[in-house]
Short mmCIF file of C-alpha atoms and ligand atoms in Angstrom, two decimals:
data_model
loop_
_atom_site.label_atom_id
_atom_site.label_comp_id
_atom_site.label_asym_id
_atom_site.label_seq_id
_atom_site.Cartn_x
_atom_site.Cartn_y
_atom_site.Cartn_z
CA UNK A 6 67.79 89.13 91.89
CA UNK A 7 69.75 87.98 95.17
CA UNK A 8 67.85 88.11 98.44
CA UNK A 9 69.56 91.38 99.73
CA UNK A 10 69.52 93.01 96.48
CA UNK A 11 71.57 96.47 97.38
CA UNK A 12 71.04 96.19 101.12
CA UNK A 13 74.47 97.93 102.61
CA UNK A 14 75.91 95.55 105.21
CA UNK A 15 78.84 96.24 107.67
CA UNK A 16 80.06 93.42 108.73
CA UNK A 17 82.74 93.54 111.86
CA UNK A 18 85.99 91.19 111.50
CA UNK A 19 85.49 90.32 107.92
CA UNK A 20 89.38 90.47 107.05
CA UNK A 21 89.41 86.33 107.07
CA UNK A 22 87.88 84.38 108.87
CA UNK A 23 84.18 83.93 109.78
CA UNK A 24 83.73 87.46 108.75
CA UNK A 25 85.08 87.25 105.57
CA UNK A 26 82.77 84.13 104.46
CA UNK A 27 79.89 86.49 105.86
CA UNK A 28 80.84 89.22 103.71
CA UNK A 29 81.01 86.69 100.56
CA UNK A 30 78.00 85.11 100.89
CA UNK A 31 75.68 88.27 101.48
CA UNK A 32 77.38 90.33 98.98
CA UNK A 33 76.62 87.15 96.54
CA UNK A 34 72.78 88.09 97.04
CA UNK A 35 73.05 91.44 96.15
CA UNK A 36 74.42 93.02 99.45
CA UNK A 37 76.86 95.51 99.26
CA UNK A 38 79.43 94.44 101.28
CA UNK A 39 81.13 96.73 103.94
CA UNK A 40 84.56 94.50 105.10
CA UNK A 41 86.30 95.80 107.92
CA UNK A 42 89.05 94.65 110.14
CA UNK A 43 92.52 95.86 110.82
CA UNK A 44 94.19 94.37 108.25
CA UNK A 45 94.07 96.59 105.53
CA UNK A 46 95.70 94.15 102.85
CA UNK A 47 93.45 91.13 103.96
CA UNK A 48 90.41 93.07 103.43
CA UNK A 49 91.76 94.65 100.43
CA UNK A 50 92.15 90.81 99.17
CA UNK A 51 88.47 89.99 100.09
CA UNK A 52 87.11 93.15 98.51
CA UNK A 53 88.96 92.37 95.53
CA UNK A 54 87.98 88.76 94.97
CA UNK A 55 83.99 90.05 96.06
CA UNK A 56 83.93 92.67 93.02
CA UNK A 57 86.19 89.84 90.68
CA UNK A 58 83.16 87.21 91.10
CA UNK A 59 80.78 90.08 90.38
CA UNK A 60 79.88 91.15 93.36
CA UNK A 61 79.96 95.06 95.20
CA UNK A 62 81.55 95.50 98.45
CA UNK A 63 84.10 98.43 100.03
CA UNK A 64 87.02 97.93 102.65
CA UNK A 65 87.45 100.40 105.77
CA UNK A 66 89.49 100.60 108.12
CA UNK A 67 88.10 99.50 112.10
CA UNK A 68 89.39 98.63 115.24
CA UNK A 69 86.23 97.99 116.80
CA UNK A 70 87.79 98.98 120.17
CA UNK A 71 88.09 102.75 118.76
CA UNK A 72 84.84 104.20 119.13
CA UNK A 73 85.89 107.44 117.70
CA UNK A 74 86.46 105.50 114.53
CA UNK A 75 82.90 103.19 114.88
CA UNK A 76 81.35 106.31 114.94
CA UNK A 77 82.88 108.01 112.07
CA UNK A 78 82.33 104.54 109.95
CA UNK A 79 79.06 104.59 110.11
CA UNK A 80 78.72 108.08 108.69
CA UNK A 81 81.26 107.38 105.92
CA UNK A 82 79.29 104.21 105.02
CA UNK A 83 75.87 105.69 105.21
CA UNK A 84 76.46 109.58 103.63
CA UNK A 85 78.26 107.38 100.65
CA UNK A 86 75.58 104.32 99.99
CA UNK A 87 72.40 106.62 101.65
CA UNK A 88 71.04 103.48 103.98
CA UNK A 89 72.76 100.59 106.42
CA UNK A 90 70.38 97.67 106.31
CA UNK A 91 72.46 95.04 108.51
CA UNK A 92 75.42 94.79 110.96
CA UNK A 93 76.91 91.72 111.96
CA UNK A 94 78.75 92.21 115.26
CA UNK A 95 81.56 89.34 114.16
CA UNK A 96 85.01 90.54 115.43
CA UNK A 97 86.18 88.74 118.13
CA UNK A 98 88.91 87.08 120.16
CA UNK A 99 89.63 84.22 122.34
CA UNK A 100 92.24 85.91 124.69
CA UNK A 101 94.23 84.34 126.69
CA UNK A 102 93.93 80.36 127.90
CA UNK A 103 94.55 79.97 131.38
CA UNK A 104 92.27 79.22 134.61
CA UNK A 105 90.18 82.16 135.63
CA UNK A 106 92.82 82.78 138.82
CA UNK A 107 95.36 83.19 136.77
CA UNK A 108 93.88 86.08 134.27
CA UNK A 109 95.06 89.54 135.16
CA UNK A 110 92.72 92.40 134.91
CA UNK A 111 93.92 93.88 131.83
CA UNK A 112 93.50 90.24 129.81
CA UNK A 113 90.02 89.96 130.99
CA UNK A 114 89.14 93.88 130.23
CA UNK A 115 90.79 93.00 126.35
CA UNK A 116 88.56 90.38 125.36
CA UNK A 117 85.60 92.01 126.91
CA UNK A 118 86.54 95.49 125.05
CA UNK A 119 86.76 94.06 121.37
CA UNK A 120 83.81 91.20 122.31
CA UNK A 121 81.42 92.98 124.67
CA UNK A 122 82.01 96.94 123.98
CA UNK A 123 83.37 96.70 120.71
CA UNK A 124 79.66 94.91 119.62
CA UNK A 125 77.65 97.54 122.00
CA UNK A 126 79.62 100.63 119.98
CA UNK A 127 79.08 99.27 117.08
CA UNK A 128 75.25 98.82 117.25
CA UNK A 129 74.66 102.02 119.01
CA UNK A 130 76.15 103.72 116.21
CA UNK A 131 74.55 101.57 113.49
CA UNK A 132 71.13 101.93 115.25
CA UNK A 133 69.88 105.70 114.07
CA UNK A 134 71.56 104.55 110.28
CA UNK A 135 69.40 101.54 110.69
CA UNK A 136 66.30 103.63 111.81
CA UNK A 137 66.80 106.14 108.79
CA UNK A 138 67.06 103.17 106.34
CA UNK A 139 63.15 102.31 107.51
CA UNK A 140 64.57 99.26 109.80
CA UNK A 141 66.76 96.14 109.46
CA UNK A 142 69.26 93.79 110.96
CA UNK A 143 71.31 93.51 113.64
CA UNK A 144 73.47 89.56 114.23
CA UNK A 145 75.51 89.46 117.39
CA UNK A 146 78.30 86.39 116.79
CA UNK A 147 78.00 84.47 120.19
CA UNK A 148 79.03 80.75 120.49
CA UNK A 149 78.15 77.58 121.97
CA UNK A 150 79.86 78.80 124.93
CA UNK A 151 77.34 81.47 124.89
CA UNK A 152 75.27 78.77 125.76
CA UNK A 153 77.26 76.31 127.80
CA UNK A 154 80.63 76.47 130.00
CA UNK A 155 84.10 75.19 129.29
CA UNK A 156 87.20 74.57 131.37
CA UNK A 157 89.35 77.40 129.36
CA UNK A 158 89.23 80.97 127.73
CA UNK A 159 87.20 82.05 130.79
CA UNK A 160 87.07 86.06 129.46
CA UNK A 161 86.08 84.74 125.68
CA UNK A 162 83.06 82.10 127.10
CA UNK A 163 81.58 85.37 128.95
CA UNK A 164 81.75 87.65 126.46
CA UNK A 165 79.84 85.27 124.59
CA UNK A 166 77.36 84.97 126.87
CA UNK A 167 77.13 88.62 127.28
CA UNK A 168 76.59 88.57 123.39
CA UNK A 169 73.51 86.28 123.93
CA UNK A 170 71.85 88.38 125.74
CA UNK A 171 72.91 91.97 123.95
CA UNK A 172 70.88 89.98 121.21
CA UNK A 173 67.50 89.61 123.03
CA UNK A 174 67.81 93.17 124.80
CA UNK A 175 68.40 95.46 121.62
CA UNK A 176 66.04 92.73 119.90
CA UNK A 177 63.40 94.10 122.34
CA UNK A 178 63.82 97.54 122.31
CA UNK A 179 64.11 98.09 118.48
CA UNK A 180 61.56 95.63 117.39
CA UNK A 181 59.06 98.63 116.74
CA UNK A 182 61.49 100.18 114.49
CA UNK A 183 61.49 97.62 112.27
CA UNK A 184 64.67 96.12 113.63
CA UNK A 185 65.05 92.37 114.07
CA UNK A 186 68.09 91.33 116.35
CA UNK A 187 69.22 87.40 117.25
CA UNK A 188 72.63 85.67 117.91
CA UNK A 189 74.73 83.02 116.20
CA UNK A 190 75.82 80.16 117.94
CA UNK A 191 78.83 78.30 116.33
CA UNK A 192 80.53 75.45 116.99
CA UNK A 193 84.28 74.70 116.41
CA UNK A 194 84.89 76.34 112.85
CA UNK A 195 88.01 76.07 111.05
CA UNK A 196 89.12 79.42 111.48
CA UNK A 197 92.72 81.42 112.11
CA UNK A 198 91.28 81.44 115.76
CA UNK A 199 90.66 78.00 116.34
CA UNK A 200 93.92 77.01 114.16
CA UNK A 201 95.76 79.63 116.73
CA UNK A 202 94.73 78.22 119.91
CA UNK A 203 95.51 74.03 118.55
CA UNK A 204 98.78 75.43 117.72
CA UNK A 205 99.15 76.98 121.57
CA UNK A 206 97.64 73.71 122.94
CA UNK A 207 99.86 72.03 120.58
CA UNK A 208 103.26 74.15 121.81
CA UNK A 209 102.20 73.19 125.60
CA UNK A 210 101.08 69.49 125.61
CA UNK A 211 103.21 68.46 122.72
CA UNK A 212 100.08 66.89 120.46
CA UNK A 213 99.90 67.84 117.32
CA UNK A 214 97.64 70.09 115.69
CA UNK A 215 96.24 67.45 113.25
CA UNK A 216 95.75 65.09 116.68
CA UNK A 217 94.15 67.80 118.30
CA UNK A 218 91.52 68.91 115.36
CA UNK A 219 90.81 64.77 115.76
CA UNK A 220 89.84 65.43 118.90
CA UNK A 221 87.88 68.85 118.20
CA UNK A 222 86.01 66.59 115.31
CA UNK A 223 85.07 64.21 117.97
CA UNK A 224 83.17 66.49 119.72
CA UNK A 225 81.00 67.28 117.43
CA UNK A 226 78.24 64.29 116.84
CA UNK A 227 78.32 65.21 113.11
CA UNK A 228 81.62 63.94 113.08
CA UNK A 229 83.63 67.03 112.41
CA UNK A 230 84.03 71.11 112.78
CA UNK A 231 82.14 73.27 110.61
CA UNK A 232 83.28 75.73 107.93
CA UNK A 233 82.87 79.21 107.92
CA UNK A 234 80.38 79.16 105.07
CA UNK A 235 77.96 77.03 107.07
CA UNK A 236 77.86 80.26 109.75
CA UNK A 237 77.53 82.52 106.95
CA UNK A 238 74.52 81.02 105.23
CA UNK A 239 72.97 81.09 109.21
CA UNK A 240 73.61 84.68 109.15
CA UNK A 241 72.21 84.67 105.40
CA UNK A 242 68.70 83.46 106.52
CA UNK A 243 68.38 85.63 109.84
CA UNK A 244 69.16 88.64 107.86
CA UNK A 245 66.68 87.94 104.38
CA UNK A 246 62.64 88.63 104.53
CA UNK A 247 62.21 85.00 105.04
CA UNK A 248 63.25 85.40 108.80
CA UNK A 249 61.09 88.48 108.82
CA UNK A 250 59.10 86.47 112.31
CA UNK A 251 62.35 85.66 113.80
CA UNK A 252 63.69 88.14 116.70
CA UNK A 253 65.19 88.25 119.76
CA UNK A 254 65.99 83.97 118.39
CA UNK A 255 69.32 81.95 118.99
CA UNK A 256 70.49 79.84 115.58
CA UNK A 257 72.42 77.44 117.21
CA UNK A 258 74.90 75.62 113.91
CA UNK A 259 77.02 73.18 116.00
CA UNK A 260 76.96 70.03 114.15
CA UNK A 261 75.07 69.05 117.74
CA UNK A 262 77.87 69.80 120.03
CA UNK A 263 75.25 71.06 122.48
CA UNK A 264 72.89 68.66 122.01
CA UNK A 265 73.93 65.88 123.97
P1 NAP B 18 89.33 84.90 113.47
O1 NAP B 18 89.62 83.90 112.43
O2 NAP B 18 90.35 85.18 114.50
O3 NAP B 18 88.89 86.29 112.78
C1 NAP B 18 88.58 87.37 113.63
C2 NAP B 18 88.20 88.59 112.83
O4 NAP B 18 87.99 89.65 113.77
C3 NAP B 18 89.28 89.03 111.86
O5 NAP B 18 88.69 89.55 110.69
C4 NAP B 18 90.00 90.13 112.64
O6 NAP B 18 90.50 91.08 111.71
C5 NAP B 18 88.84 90.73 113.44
N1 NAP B 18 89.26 91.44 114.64
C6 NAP B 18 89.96 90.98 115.70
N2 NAP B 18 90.15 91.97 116.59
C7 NAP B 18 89.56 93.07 116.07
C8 NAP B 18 89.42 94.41 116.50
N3 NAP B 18 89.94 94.84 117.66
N4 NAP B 18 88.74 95.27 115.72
C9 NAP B 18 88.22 94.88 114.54
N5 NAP B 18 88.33 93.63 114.07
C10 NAP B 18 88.99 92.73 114.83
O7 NAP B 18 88.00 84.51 114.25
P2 NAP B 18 86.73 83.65 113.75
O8 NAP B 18 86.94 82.26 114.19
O9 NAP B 18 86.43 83.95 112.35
O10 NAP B 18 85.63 84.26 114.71
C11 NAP B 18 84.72 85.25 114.28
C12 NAP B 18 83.62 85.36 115.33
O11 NAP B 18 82.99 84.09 115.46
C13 NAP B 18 84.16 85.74 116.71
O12 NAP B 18 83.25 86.62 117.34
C14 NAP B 18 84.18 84.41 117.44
O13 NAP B 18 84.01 84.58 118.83
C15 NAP B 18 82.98 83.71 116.83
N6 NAP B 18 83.04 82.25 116.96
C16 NAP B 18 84.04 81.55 116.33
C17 NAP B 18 84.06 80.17 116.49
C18 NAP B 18 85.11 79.31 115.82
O14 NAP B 18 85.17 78.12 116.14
N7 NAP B 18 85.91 79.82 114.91
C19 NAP B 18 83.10 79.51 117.27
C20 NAP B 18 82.13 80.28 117.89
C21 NAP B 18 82.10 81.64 117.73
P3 NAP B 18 91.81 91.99 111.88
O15 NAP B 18 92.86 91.14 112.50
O16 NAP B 18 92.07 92.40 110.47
O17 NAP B 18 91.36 93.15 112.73
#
């Protein structure tokens, strides 16, 4: 028996990615894996290789900016496994990087609708589902720069810090429904998103990417970026029984970036 034995978990942005090691790793201890994203052949792909290794899991559709479809998600997912036990508010994106002054309106709005509303939509839809299922998990995916500042991606480090604290309000107000809520705090993780913005820093400084993951390594007094496996086993423990103390809690998996 797996940890999450048949527990149904949605987890947001789980076409590649972070997400998709999420969605891997629970459904490996028995979750049933609910991968969404926009993609519809990535999480296809995922899905597939999930059920080929023996494991159960479903692709839908979501654009977590669409709260029309959120809503109608959740009822799919829930009249067709009869609970939702965990949501991991993953999807994300860095936006834009330029200095604050130079963001226009509709960049900042963008990275705040997908980062900020997108994760509010999705728990206050997931919320009764959880309640009807007799309680269970909700992960917001902030970031070190939920935590501490950085001189770029000004619309991405406050969403993140938004996230933070989404985490410790709904951990408060649903702790008597049996509902325990914290936030993630990664590091650098080798991700499409991180590769993306080296290859834009790369384009405008004329370093290369290799040079520049060097220098991302560096920060890090492990010695090097994490994987997205070591932010799925985080999520892993916060979402299993043997958190069942831990609310309201920041994991912090940074190889010590923000320890020094
Ligand atoms: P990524 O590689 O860019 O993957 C992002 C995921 O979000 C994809 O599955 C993407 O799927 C989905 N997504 C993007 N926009 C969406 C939308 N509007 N609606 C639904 N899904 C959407 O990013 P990542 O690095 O895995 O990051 C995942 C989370 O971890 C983010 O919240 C990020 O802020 C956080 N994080 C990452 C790092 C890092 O170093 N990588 C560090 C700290 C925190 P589709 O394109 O198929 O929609």
């Amino acid at each position: 028996m797996g940890h999450l034995e048949n527990k149904v978990a949605i987890i947001t942005g789980s076409t590649y990615g972070i997400g998709e090691a999420i969605a891997r790793i629970l459904a490996k201890e028995g979750a049933i894996s609910i991968v969404t994203g926009r993609t519809q052949d990535e999480g296809k792909k995922v899905v597939g290789e999930i059920i080929s290794e023996g494991g159960k899991a479903e692709y839908f559709r979501l654009d977590v900016t669409d709260e029309k479809r959120i809503e109608e998600l959740m009822k799919q997912v829930y009249d067709k496994y009869r609970r939702i036990d965990i949501l991991v508010n993953n999807a994300g994106v860095a936006g834009p990087n330029k200095p604050t002054h130079e963001y226009t309106k509709r960049e900042w709005e963008w990275v705040f609708d997908v980062n900020v509303t997108g994760a509010f939509l999705c728990t206050k839809y997931a919320v009764p589902y959880l309640k009807m299922s007799g309680g269970g998990n909700i992960i917001y995916m902030s970031s070190i720069y939920g935590i501490i500042g950085a001189p770029d991606i000004p619309a991405y480090h406050a969403s993140k810090a938004a996230n933070r604290v989404m985490a410790k309000i709904d951990a408060l107000l649903y702790a008597k429904d049996g509902i325990r809520v914290n936030s993630i705090h990664p590091g650098f993780i080798w991700t499409p998103l991180v590769e993306n913005l080296l290859k834009e820093q790369s384009a405008a400084t004329g370093k290369s990417v290799e040079g520049l993951k060097n220098e991302l390594d560096a920060l890090h007094p492990i010695g090097h970026i994490g994987e997205p496996n070591d932010i799925a086993y985080g999520v892993l423990y916060l979402v299993s029984d043997e958190a069942k103390f831990v609310t309201g809690s920041e994991l912090i998996i940074d190889g010590g970036y923000t320890t020094t």
